[in-house]
mmCIF file with all atom_site columns, C-alpha atoms in Angstrom:
data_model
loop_
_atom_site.group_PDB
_atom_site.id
_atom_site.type_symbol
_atom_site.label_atom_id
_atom_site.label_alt_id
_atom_site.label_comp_id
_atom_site.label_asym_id
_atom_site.label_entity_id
_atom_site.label_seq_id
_atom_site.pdbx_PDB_ins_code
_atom_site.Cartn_x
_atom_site.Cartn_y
_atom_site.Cartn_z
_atom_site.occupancy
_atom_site.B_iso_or_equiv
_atom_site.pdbx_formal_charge
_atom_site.auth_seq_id
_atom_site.auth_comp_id
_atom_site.auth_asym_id
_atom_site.auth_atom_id
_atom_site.pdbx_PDB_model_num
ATOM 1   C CA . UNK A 1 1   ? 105.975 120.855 105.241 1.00 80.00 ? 1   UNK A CA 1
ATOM 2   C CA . UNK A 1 2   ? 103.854 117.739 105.815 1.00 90.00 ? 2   UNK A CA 1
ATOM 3   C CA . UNK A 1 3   ? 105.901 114.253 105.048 1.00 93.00 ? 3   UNK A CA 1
ATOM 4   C CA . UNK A 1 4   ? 105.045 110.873 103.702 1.00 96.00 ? 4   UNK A CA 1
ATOM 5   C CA . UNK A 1 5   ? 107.696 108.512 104.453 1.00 97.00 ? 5   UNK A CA 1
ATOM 6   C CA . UNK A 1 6   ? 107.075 104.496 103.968 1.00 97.00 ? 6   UNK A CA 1
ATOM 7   C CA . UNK A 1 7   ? 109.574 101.909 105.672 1.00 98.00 ? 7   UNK A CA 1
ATOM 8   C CA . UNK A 1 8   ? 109.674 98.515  106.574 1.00 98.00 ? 8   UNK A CA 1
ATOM 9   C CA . UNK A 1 9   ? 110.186 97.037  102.787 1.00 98.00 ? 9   UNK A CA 1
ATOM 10  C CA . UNK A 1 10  ? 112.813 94.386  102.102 1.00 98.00 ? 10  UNK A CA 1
ATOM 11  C CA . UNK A 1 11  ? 113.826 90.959  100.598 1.00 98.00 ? 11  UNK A CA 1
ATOM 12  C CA . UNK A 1 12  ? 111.637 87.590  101.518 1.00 98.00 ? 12  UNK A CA 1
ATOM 13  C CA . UNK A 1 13  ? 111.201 84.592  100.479 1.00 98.00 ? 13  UNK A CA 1
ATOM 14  C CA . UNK A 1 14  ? 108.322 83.576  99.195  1.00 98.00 ? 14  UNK A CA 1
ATOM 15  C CA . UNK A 1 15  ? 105.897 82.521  102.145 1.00 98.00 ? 15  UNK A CA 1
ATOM 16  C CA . UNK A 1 16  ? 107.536 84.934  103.969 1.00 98.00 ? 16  UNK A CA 1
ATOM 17  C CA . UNK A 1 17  ? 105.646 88.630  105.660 1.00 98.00 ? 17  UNK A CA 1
ATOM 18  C CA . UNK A 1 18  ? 106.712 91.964  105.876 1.00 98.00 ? 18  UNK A CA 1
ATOM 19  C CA . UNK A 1 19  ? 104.895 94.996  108.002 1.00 98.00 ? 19  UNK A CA 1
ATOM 20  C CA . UNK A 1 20  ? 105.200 98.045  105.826 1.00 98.00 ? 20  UNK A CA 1
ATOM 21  C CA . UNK A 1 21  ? 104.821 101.257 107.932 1.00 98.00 ? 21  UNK A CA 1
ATOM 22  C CA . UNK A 1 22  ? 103.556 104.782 106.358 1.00 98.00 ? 22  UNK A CA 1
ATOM 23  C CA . UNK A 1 23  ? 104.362 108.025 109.256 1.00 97.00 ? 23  UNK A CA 1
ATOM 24  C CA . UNK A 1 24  ? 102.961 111.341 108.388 1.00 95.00 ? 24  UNK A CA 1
ATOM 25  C CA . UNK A 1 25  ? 104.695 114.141 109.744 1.00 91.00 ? 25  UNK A CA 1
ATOM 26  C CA . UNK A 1 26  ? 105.112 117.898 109.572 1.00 83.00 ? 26  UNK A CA 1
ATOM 27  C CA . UNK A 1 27  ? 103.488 120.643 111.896 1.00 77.00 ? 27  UNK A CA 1
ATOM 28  C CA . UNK A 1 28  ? 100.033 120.012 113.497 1.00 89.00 ? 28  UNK A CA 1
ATOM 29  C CA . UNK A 1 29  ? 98.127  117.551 111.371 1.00 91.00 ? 29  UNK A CA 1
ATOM 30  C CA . UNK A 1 30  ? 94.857  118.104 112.328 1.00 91.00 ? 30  UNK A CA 1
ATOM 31  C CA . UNK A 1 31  ? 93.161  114.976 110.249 1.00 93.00 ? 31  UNK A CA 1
ATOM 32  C CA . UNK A 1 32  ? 94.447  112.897 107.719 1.00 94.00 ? 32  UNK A CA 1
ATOM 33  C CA . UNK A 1 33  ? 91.313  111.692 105.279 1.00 96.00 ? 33  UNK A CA 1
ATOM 34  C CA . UNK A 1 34  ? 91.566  108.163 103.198 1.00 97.00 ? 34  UNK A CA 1
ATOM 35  C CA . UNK A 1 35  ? 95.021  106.518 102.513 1.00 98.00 ? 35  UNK A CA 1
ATOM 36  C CA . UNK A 1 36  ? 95.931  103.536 100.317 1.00 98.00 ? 36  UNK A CA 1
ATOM 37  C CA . UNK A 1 37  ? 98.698  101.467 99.380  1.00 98.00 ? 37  UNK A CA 1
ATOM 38  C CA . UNK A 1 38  ? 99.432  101.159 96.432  1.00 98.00 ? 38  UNK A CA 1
ATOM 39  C CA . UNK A 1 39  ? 102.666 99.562  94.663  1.00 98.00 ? 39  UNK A CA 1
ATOM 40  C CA . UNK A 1 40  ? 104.185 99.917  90.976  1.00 98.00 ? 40  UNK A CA 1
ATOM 41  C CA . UNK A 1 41  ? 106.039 97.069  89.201  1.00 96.00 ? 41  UNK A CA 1
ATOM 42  C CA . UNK A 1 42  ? 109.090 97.597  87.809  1.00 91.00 ? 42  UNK A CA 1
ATOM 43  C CA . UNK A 1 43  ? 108.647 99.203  83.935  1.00 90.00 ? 43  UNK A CA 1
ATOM 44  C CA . UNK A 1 44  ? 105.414 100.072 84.571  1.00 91.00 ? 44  UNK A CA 1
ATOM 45  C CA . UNK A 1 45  ? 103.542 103.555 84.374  1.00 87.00 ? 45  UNK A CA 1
ATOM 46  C CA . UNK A 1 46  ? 101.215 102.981 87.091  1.00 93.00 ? 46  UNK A CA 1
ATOM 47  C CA . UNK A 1 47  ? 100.779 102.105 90.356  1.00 95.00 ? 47  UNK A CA 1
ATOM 48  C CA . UNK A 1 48  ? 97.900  99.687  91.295  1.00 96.00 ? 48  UNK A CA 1
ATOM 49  C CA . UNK A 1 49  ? 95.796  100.540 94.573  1.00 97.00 ? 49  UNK A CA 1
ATOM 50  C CA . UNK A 1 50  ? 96.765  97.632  96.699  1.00 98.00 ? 50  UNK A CA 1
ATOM 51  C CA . UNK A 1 51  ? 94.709  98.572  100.216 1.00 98.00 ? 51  UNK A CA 1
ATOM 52  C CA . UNK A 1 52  ? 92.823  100.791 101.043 1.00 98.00 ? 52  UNK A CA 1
ATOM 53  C CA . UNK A 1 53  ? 91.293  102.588 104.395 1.00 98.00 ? 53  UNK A CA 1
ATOM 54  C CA . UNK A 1 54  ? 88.852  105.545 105.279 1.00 97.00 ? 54  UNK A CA 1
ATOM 55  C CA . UNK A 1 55  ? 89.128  107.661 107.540 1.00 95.00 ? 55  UNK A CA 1
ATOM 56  C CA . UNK A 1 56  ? 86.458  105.962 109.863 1.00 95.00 ? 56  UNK A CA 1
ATOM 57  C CA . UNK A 1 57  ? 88.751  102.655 109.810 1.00 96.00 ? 57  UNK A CA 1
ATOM 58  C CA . UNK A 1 58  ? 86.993  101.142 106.431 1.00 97.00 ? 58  UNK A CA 1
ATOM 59  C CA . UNK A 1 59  ? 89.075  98.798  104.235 1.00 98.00 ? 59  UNK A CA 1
ATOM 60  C CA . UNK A 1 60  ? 89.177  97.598  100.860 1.00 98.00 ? 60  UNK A CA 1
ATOM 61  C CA . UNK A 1 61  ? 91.152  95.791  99.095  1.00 98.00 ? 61  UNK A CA 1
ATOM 62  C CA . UNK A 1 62  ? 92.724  94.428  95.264  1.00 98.00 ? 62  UNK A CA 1
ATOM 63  C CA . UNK A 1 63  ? 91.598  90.442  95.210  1.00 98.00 ? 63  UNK A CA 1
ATOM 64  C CA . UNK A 1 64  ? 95.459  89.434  94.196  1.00 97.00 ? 64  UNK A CA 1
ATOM 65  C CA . UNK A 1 65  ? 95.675  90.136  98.291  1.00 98.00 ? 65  UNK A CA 1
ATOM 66  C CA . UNK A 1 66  ? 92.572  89.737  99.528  1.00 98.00 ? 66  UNK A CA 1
ATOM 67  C CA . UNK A 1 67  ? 92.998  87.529  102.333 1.00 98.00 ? 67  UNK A CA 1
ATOM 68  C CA . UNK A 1 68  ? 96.683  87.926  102.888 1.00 98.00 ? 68  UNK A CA 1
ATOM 69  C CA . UNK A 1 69  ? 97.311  91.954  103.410 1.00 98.00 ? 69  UNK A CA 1
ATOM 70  C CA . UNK A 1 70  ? 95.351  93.845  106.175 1.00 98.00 ? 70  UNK A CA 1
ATOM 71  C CA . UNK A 1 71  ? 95.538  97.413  106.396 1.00 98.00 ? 71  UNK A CA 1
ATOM 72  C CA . UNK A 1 72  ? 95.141  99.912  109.462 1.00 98.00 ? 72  UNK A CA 1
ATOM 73  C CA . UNK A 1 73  ? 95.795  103.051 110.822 1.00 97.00 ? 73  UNK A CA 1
ATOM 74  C CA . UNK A 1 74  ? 96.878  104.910 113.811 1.00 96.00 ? 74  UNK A CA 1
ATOM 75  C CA . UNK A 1 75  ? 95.300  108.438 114.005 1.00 93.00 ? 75  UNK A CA 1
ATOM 76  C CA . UNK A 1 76  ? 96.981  108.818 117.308 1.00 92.00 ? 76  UNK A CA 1
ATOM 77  C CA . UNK A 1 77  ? 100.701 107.995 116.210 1.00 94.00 ? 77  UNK A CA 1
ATOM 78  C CA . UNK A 1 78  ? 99.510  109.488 112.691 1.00 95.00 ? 78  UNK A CA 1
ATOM 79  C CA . UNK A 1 79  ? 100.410 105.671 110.782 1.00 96.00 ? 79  UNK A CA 1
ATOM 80  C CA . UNK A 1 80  ? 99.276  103.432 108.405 1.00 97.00 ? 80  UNK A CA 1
ATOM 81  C CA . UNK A 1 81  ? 99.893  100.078 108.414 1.00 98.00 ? 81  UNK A CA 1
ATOM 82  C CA . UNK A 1 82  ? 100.140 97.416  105.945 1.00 98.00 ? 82  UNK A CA 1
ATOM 83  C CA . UNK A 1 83  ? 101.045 93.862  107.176 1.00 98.00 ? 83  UNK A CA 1
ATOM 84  C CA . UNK A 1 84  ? 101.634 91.274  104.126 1.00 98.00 ? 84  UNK A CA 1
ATOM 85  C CA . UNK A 1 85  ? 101.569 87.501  104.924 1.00 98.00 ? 85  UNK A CA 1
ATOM 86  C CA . UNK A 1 86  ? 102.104 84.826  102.693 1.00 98.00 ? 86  UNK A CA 1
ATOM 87  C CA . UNK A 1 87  ? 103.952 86.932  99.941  1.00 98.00 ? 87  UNK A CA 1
ATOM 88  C CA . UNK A 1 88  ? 104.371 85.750  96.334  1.00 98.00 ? 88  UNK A CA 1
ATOM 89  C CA . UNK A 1 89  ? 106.697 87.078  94.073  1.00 97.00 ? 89  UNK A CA 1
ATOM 90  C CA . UNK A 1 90  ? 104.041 88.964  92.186  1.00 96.00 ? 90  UNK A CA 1
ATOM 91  C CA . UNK A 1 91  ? 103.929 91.396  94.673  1.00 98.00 ? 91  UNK A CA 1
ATOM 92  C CA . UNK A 1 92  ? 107.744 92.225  94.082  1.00 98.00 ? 92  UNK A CA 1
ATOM 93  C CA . UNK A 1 93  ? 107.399 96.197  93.747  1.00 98.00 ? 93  UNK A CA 1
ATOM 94  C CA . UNK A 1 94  ? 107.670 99.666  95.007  1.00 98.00 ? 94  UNK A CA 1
ATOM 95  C CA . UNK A 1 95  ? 104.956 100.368 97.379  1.00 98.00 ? 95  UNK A CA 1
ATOM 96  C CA . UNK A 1 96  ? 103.527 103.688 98.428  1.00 98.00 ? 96  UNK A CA 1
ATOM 97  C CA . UNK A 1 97  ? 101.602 105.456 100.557 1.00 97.00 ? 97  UNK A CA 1
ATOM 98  C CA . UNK A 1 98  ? 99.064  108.167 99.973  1.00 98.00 ? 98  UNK A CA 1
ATOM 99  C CA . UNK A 1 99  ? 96.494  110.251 101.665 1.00 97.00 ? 99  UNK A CA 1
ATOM 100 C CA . UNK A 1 100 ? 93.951  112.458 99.520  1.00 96.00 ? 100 UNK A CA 1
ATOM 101 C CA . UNK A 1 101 ? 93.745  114.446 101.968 1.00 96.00 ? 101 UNK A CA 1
ATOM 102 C CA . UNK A 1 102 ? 95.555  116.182 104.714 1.00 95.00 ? 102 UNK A CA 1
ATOM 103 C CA . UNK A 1 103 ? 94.929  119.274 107.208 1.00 94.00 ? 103 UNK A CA 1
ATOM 104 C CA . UNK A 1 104 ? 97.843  120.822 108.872 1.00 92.00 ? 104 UNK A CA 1
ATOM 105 C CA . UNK A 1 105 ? 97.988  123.788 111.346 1.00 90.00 ? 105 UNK A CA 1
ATOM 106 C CA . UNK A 1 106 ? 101.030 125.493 111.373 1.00 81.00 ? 106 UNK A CA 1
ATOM 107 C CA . UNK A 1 107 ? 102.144 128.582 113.881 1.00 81.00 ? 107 UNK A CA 1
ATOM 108 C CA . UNK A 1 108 ? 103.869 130.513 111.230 1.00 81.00 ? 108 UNK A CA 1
ATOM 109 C CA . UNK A 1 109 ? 101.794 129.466 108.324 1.00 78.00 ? 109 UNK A CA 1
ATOM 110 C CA . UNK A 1 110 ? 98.492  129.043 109.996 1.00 87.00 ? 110 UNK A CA 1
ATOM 111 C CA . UNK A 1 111 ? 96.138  126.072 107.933 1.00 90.00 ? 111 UNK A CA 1
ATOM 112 C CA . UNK A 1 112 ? 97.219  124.607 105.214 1.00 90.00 ? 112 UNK A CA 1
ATOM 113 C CA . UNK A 1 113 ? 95.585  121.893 102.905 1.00 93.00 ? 113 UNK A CA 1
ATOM 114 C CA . UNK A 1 114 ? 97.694  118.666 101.112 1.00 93.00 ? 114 UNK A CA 1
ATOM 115 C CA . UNK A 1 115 ? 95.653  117.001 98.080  1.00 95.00 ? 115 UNK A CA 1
ATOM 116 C CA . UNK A 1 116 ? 97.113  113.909 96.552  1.00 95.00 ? 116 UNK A CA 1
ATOM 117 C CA . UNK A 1 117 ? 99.929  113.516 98.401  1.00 95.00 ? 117 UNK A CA 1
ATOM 118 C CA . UNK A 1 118 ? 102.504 110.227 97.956  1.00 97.00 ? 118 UNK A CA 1
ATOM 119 C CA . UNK A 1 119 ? 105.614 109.148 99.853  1.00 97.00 ? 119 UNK A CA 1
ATOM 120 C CA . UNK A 1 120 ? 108.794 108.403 98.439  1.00 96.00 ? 120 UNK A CA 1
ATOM 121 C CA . UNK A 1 121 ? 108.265 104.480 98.466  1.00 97.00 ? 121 UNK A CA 1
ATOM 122 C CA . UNK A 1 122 ? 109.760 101.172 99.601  1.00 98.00 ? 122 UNK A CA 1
ATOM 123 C CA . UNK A 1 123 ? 110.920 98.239  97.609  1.00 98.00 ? 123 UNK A CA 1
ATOM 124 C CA . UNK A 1 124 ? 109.722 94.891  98.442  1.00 98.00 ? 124 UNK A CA 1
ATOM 125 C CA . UNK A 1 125 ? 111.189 92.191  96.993  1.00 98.00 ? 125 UNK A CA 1
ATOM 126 C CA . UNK A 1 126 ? 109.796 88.290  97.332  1.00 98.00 ? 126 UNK A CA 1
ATOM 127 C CA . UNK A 1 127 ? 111.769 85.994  95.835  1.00 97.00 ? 127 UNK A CA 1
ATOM 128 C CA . UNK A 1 128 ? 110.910 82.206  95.083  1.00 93.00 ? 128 UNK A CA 1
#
């Protein structure tokens, strides 16, 4: 089945950067639609959109990083990217990735369709 897997979190000091890295995998993925960033704080029920890009290469992103964060995306190596400069220890969370949308083609199964579909997440951690 198709995979989500995020990497590239860790402990910084403030000031610091971090690259966070997103790889889709499973099958033939024919085209993965928009994906965003998005991270959840610790004790909290949801998880704020923190970045995010179309699949035509559009960004957007929250104004707490606005200016700092840059998102991107490698439809050849199937990645998203999310480099964070100048971190603050607000942005101490889990981050994940998602993609609404993604089309797989698979020998035995033939096409298949992912909606909504997250990664397991990667702690980042900026201390002061």
């Amino acid at each position: 089945q198709v995979q989500l897997v995020e990497s590239g979190g860790g402990l910084v000091q403030a000031g610091g950067s971090l690259r966070l890295s997103c790889a889709a995998s499973g099958g033939s993925i024919l085209s993965i639609n928009n994906v965003g960033w998005y991270r959840e704080e610790l004790g909290k029920r949801t998880r704020e959109l923190v970045a995010g890009i179309t699949s035509g290469g559009r960004a957007n992103y929250a104004d707490s990083v606005k200016g700092r964060f840059t998102i991107s995306r490698d439809d050849v190596k199937k990645m998203v990217y999310l480099q964070m400069n100048n971190l603050k220890p607000e942005d101490t969370a889990v981050y994940y990735c998602n993609a609404d949308r993604i089309l797989t083609s698979d020998q035995l199964m033939g096409t298949k369709e992912y909606y909504d579909y997250w990664g397991q997440g990667t702690q980042v951690t900026v201390s002061s």
